[in-house]
Short mmCIF file of C-alpha atoms and ligand atoms in Angstrom, two decimals:
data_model
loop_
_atom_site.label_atom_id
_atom_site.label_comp_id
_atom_site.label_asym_id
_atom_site.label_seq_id
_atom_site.Cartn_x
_atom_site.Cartn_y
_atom_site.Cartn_z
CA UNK A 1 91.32 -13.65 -39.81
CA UNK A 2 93.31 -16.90 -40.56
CA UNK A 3 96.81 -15.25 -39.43
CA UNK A 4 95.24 -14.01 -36.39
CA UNK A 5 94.20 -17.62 -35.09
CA UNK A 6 97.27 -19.08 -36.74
CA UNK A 7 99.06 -16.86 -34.56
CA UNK A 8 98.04 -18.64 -31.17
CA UNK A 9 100.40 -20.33 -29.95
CA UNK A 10 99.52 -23.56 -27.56
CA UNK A 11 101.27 -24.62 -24.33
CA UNK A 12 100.16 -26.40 -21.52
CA UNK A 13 99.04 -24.69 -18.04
CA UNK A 14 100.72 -26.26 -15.52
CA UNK A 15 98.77 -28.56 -14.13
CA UNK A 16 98.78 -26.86 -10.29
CA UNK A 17 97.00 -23.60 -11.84
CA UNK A 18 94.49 -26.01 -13.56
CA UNK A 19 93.91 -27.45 -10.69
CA UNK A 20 93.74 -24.60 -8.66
CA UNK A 21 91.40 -22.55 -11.29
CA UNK A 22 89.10 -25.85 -11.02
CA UNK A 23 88.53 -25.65 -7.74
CA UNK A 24 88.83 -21.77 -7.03
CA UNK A 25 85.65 -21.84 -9.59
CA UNK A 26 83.75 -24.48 -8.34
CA UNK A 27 83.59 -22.70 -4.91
CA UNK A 28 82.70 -19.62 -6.06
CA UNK A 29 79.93 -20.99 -8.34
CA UNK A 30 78.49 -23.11 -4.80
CA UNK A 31 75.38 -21.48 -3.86
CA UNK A 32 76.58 -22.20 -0.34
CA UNK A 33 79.64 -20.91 -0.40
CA UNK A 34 77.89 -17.41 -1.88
CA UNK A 35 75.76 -17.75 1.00
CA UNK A 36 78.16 -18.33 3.98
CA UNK A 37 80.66 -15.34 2.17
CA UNK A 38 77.73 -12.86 2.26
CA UNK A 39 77.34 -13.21 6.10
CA UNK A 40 81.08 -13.33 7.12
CA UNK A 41 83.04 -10.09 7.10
CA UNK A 42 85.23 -9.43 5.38
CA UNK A 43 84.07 -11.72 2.97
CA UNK A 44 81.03 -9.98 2.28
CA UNK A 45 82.73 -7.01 1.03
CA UNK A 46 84.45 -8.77 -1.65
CA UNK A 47 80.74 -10.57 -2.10
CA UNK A 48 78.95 -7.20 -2.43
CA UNK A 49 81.80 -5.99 -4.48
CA UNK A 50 81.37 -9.28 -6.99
CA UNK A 51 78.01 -9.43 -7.08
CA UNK A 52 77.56 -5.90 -7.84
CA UNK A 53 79.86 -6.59 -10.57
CA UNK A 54 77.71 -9.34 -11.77
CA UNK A 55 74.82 -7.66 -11.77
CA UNK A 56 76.45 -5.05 -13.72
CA UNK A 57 77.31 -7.66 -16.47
CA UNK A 58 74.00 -8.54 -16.54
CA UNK A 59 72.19 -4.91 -16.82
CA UNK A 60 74.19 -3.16 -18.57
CA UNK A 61 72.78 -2.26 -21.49
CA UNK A 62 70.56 -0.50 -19.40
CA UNK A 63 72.68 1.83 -18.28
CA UNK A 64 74.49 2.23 -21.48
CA UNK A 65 70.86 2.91 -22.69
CA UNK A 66 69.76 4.95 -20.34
CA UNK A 67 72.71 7.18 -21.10
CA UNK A 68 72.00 7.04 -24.59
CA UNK A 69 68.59 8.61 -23.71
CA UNK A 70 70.00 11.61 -21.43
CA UNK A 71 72.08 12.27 -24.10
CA UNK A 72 69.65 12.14 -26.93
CA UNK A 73 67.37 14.18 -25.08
CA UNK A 74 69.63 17.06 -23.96
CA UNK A 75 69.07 16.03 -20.45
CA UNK A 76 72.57 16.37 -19.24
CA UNK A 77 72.74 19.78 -20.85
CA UNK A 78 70.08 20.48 -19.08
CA UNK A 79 71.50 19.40 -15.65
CA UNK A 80 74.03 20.92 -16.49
CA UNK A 81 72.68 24.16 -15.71
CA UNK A 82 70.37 22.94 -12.46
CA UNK A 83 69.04 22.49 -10.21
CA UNK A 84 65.90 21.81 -12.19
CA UNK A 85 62.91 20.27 -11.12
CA UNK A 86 60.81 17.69 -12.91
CA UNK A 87 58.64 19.57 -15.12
CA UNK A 88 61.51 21.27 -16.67
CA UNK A 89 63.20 17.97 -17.17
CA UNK A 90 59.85 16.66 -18.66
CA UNK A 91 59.27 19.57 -21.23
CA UNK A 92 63.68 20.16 -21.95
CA UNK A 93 63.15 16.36 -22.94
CA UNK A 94 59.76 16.11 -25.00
CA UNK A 95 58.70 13.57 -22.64
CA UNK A 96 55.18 13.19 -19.72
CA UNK A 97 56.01 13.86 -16.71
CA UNK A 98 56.03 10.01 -15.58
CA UNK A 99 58.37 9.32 -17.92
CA UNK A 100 60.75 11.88 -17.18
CA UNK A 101 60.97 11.06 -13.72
CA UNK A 102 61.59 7.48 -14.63
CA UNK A 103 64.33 8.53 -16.86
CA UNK A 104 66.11 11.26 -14.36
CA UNK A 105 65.86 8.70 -11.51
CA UNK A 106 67.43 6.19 -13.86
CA UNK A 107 70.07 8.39 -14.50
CA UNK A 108 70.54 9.32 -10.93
CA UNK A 109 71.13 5.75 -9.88
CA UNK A 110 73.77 5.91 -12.13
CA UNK A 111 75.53 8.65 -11.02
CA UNK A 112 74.34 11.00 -14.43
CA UNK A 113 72.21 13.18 -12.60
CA UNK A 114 71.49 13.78 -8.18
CA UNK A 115 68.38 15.19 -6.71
CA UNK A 116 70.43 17.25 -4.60
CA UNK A 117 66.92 18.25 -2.70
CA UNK A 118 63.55 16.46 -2.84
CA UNK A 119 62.63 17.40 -7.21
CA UNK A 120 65.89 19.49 -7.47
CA UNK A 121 67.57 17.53 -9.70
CA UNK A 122 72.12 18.38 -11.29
CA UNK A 123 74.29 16.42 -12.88
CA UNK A 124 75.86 13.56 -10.97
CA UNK A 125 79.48 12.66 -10.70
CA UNK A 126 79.51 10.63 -13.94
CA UNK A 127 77.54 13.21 -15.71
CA UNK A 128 79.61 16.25 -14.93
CA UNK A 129 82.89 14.02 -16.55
CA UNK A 130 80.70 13.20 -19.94
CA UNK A 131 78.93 15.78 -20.35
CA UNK A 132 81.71 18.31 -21.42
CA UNK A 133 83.76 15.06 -23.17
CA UNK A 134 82.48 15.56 -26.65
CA UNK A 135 84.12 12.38 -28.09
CA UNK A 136 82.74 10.16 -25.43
CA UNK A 137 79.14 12.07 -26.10
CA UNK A 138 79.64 11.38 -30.07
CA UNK A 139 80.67 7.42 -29.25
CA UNK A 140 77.40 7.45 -27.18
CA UNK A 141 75.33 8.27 -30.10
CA UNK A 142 77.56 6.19 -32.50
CA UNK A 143 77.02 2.64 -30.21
CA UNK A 144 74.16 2.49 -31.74
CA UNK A 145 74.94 1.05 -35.11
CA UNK A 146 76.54 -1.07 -32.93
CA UNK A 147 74.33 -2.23 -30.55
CA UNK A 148 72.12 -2.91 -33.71
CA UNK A 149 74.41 -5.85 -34.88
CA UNK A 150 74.97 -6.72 -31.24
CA UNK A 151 71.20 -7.56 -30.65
CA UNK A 152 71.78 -10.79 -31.67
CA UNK A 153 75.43 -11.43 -30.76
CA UNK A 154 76.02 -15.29 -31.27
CA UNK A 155 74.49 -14.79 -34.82
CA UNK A 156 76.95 -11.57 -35.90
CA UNK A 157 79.65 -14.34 -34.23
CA UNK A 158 78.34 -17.56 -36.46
CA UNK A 159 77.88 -15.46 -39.92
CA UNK A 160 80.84 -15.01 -41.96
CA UNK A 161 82.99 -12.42 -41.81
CA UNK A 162 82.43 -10.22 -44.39
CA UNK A 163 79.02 -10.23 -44.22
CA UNK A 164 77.42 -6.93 -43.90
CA UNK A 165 76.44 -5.33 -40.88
CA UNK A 166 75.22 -2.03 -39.63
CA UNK A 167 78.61 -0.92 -38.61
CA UNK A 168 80.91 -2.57 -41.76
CA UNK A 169 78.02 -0.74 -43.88
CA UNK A 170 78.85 2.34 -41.75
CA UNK A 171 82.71 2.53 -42.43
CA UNK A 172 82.67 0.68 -45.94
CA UNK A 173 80.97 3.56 -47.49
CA UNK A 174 83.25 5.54 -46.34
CA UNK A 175 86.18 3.65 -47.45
CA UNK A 176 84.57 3.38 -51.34
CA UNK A 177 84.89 6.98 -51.11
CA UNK A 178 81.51 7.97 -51.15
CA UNK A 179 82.07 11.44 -49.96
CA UNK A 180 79.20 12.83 -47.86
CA UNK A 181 79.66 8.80 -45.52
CA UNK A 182 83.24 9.71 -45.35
CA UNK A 183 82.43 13.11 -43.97
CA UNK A 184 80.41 11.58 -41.57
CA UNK A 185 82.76 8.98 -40.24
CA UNK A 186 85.77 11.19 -40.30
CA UNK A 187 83.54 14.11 -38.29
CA UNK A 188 83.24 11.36 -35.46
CA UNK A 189 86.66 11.02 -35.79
CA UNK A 190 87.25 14.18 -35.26
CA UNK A 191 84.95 14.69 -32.25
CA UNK A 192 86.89 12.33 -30.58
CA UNK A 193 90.38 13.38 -31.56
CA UNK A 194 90.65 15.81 -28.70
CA UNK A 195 90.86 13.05 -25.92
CA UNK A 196 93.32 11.02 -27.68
CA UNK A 197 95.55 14.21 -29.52
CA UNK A 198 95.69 15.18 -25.84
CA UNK A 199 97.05 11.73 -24.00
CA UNK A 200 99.79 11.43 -27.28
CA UNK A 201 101.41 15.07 -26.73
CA UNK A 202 101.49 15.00 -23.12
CA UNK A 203 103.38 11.67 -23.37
CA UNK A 204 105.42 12.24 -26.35
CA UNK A 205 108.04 15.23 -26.75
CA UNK A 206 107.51 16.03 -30.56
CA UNK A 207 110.13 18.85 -30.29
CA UNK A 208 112.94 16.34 -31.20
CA UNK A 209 111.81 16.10 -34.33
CA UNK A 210 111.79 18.49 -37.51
CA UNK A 211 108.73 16.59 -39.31
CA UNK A 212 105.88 14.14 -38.36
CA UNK A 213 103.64 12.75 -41.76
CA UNK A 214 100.14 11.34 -39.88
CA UNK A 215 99.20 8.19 -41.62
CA UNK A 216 95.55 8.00 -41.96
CA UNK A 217 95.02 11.53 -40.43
CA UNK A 218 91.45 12.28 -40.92
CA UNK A 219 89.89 15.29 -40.43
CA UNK A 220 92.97 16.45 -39.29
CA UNK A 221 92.86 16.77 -35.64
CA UNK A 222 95.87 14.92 -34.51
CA UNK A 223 97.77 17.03 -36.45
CA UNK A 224 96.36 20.63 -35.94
CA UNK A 225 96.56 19.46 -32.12
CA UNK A 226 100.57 18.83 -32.33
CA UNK A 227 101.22 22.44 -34.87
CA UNK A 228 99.35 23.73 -31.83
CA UNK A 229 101.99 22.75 -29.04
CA UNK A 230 104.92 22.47 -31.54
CA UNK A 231 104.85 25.27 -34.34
CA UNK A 232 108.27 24.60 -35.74
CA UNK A 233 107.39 21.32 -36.81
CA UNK A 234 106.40 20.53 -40.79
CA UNK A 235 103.47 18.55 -40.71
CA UNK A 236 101.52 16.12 -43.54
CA UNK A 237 98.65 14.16 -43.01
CA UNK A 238 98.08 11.58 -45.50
CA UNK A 239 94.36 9.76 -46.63
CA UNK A 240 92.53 8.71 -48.59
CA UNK A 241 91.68 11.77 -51.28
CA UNK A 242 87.13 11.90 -50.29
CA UNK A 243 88.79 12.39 -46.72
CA UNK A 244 91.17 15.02 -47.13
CA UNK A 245 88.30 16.58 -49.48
CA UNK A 246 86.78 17.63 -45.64
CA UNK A 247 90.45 17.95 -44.02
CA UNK A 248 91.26 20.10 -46.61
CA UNK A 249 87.94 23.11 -45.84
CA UNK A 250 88.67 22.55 -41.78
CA UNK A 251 92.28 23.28 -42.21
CA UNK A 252 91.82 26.32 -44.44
CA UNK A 253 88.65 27.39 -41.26
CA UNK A 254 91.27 26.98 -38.98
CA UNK A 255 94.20 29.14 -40.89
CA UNK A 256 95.96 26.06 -40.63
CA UNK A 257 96.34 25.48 -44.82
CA UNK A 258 99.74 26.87 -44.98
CA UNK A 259 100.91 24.74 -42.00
CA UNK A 260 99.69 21.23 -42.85
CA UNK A 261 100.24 19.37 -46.48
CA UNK A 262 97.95 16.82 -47.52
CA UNK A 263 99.13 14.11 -49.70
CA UNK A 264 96.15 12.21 -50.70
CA UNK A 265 96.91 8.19 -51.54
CA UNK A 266 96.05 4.84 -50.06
CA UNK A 267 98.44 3.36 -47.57
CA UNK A 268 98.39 -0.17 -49.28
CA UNK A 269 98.42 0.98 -52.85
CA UNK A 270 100.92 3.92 -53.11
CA UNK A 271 104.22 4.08 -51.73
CA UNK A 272 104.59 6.56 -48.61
CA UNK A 273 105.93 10.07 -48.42
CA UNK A 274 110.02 9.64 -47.51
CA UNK A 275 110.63 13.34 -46.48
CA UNK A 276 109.29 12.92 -42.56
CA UNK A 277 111.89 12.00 -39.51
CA UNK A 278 108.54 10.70 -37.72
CA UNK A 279 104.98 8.94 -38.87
CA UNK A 280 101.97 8.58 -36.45
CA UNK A 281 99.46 6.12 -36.66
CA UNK A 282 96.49 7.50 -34.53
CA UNK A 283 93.94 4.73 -34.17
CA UNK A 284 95.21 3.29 -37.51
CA UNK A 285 96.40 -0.29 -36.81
CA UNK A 286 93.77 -1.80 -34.67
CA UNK A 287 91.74 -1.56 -37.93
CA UNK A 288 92.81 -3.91 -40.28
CA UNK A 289 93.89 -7.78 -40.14
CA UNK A 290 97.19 -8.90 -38.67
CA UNK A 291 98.73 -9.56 -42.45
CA UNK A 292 97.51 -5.99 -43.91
CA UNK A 293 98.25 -4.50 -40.35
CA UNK A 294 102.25 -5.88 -41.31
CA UNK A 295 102.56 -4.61 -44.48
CA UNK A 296 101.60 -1.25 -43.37
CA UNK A 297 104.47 -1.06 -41.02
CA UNK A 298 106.92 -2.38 -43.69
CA UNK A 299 105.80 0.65 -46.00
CA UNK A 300 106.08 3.20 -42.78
CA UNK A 301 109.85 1.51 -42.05
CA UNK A 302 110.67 1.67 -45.81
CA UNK A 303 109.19 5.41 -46.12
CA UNK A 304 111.10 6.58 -42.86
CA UNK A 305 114.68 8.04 -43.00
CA UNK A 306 117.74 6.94 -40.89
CA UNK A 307 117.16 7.78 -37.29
CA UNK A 308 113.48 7.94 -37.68
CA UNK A 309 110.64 6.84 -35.78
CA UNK A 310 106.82 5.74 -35.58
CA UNK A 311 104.59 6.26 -33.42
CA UNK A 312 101.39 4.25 -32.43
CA UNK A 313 98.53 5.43 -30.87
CA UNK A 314 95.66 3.47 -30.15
CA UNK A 315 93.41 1.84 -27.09
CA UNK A 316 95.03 -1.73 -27.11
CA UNK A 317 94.04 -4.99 -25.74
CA UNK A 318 95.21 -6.39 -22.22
CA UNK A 319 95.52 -2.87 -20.62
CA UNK A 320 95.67 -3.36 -16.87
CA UNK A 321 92.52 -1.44 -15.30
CA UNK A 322 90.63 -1.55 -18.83
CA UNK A 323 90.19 -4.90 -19.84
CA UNK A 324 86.95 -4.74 -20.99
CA UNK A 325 87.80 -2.03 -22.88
CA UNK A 326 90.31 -4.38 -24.96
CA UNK A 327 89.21 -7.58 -25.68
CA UNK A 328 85.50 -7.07 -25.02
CA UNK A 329 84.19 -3.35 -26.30
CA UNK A 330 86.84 -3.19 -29.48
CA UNK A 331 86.95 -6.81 -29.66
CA UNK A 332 83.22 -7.37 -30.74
CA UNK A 333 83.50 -3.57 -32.17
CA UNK A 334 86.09 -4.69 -34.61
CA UNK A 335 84.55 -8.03 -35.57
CA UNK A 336 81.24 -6.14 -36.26
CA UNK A 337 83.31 -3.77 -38.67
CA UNK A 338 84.41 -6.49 -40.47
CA UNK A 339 88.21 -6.13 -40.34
CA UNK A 340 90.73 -5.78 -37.76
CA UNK A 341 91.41 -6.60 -33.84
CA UNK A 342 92.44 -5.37 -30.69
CA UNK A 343 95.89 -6.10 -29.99
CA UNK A 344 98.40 -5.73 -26.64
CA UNK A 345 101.58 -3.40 -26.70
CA UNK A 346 103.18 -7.02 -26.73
CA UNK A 347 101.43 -8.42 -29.91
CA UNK A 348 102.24 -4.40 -31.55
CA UNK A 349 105.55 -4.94 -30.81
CA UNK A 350 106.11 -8.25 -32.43
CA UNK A 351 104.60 -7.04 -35.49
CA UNK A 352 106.99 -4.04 -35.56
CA UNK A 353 110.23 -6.41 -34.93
CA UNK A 354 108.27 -8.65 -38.43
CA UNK A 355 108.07 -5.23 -40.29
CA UNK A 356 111.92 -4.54 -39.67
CA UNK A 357 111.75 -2.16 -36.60
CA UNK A 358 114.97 -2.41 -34.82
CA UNK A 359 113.73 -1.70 -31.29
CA UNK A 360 110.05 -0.58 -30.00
CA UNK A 361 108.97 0.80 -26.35
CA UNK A 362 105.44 1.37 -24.83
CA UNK A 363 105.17 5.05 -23.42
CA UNK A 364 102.96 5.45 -20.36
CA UNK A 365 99.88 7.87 -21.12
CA UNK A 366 98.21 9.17 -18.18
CA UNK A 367 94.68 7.78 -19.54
CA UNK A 368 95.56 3.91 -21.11
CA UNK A 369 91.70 3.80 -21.22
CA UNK A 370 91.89 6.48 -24.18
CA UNK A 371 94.73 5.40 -25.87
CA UNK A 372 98.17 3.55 -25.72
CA UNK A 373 101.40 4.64 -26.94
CA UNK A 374 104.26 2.60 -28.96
CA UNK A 375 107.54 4.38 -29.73
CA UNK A 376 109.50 2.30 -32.46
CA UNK A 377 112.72 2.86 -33.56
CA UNK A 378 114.78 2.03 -37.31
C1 LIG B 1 85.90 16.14 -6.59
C2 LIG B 1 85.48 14.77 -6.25
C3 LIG B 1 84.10 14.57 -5.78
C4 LIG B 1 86.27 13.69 -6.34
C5 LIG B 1 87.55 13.69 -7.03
C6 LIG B 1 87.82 12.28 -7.45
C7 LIG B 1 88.46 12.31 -8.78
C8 LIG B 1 89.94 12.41 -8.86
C9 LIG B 1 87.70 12.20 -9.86
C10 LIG B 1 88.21 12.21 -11.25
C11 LIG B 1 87.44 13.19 -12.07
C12 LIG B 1 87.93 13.08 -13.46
C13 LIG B 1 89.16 13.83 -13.82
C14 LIG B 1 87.26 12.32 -14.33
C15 LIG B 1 87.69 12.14 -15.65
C16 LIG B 1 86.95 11.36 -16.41
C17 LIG B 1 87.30 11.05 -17.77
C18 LIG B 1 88.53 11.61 -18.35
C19 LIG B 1 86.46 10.25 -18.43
C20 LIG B 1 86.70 9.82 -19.74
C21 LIG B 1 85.83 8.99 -20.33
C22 LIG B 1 86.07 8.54 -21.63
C23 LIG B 1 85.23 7.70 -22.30
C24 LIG B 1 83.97 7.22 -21.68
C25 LIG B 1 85.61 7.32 -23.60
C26 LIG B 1 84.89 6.52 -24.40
C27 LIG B 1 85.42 6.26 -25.69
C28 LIG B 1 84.87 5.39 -26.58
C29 LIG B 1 83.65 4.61 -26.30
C30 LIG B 1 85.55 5.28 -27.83
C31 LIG B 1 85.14 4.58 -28.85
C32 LIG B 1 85.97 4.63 -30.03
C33 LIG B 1 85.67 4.01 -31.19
C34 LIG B 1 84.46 3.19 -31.37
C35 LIG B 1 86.63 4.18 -32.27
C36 LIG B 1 86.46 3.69 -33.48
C37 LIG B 1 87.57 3.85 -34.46
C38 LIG B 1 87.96 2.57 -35.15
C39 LIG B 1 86.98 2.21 -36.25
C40 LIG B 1 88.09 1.37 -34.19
O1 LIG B 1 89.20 2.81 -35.74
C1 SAM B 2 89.67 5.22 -37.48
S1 SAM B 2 90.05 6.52 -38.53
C2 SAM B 2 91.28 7.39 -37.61
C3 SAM B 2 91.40 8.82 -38.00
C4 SAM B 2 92.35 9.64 -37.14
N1 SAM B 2 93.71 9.13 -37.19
C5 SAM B 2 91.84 9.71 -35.74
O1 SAM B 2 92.39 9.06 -34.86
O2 SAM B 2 90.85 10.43 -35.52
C6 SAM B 2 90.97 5.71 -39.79
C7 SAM B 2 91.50 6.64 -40.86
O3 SAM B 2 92.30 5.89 -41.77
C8 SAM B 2 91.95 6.26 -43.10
N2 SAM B 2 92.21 5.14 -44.00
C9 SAM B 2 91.62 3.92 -43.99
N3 SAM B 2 92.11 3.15 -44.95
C10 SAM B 2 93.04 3.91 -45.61
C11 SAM B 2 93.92 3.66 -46.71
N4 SAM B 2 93.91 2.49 -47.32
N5 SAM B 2 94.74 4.65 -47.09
C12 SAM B 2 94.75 5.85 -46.47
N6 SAM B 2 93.95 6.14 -45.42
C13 SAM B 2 93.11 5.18 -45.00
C14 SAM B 2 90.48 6.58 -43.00
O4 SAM B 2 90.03 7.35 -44.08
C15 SAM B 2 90.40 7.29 -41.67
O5 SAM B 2 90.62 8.67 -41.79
#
């Protein structure tokens, strides 16, 4: 954690934008000036707009809750297959009628589920998109270990890090290799591999290469996705051996044995394969602590051959339309693992220039939200 606040660097605002940020913010925080803007179009669109926002900020763990629920309870399956009326809701969900309706007009108001005629009740906008995105579905159910540590967030902020928490408890048995954890945490993984495997090959052309060796592969996914589009290519996924204990019984399900090697090892202990012309890291970096995060990408530019290339492929911090996403959801996600940090194309890119990469570019995917994509060069 050091190196990543040692890392700041300082330098004056200029003292127009300080002045102008001091008063911007002292007339938006004037109750009058709230008041006037509500009544005085257009104004009061942008009012509406940021106090919707607001209260937004303020209630959201409702929502995220009340998803949670609809999820839990099958409800949007159930929706799914509507119109239904409310004591099919009440007995698809376990729940009394009263509280059924509470829950499906809860959902409604957030665009999970319409009562498209009075108790006929389908799946709203924002339900029809989750409800057939199994990753997002999985990460629903997962928040929870992390709303756990988030209950209280200035004290998982004030306790050292290292400490243990619900979610570090959740990954670090994984990591010690206890085997059934690591199944667990690498099936999540994988249940959310599809979203991500999906953005990376419609940006990337993996055709111009003759190998690709997936650093920290998992379940193997990522990798099964690119044999998919690109059958010519030899493929490896490397991790950690408990891991590639499960990646090794999907891959021989899937007929995929023959295609994809395993070479079991840990990235910071064992030097990396050297026979692949390109290395992915899927969702790899943001995990571990700027220092660690370096030395990784000196052992992928040492493994790699003349002319080769790595790939990175991760959500990253500072992505314009998905802030929040950044800085505030894998921000406090990371610092309640214990290790690790969101980080811009920018800050990736420096660290890649420090492990010895000649050159680096960021590759537009269609959904930044899901994942970035860095394209770095010997
Ligand atoms: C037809 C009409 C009415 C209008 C058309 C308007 C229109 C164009 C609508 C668009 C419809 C559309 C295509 C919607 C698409 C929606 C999509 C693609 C939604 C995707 C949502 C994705 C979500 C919510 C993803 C969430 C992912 C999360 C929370 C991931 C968490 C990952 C974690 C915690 C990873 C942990 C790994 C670690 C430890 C950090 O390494
Ligand atoms: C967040 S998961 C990402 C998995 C996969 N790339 C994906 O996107 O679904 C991190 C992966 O890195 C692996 N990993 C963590 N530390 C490792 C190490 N020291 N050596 C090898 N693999 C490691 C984990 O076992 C896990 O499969």
């Amino acid at each position: 954690m050091a190196e990543e606040v040692s890392r700041i660097g300082a330098r004056s605002a200029s003292r127009w934008k300080v002045r102008w940020i001091t008063r911007r913010n002292r007339i938006l925080g004037s109750p009058a000036f709230q008041k006037w803007s509500s009544r005085v179009w257009p104004m009061s669109m942008i009012a509406r707009w940021k106090a919707r926002w607001a209260f937004d900020l303020v209630a959201g763990f409702t929502y995220s809750q009340t998803l949670l629920a609809c999820v839990e309870s099958d409800l949007l399956a159930l929706l799914s297959q509507g119109p239904v009326v409310l004591t099919e809701i009440a007995e698809h969900t376990g729940l009394s009628d009263a509280a059924a309706l509470r829950l499906v007009r809860a959902a409604a108001a957030i665009e999970l589920a319409q009562e498209v005629a009075p108790n006929q009740w389908m799946l709203g906008q924002q339900g029809a998109a989750l409800h057939t995105n199994e990753g997002a579905l999985a990460m629903v159910r997962h928040n929870r270990v992390l709303y756990r540590d988030l209950a209280e967030p200035l004290d998982l902020l004030r306790a050292d890090r290292g400490k243990p928490t619900a979610l570090s408890q959740f990954w670090h048995y994984a990591a010690e290799g206890d085997g059934e954890a690591a199944s667990e945490y690498s099936q999540l993984m994988a249940q959310s591999q599809a979203m991500v495997c999906e953005q990376v090959l419609a940006a990337y052309d993996f055709s111009q290469h003759r190998s690709l060796l997936d650093v920290g592969g998992g379940h193997g996914r990522f990798a099964a996705g690119v044999v998919n589009a690109h059958p010519g290519l030899r493929i490896g996924i490397l991790d950690l051996p408990p891991v590639l204990d499960g990646t090794s019984a999907w891959l021989g399900n899937q007929g995929l044995s023959e295609r994809i090697s395993l070479h079991p090892g840990d990235f910071f202990h064992s030097p990396l394969p050297s026979e692949y012309d390109c290395i992915s890291l899927v969702r790899i970096l943001h995990d571990h602590d700027d220092d660690e995060a370096v030395k990784l990408l000196t052992a992928i530019r040492k493994a790699l051959p003349p002319g080769g290339r790595l790939l990175i492929a991760e959500p990253m911090a500072d992505t314009r339309g998905a802030k929040g996403m950044g800085d505030a959801y894998f921000g406090l996600y990371l610092w309640a693992m214990n290790s690790g940090r969101p980080r811009s194309a920018e800050e990736i890119m420096a660290m890649l220039s420090a492990a010895g990469f000649s050159r680096s570019r960021q590759v537009k995917t269609h959904q930044p939200l899901v994942c970035s994509l860095i394209v770095s060069f010997l």
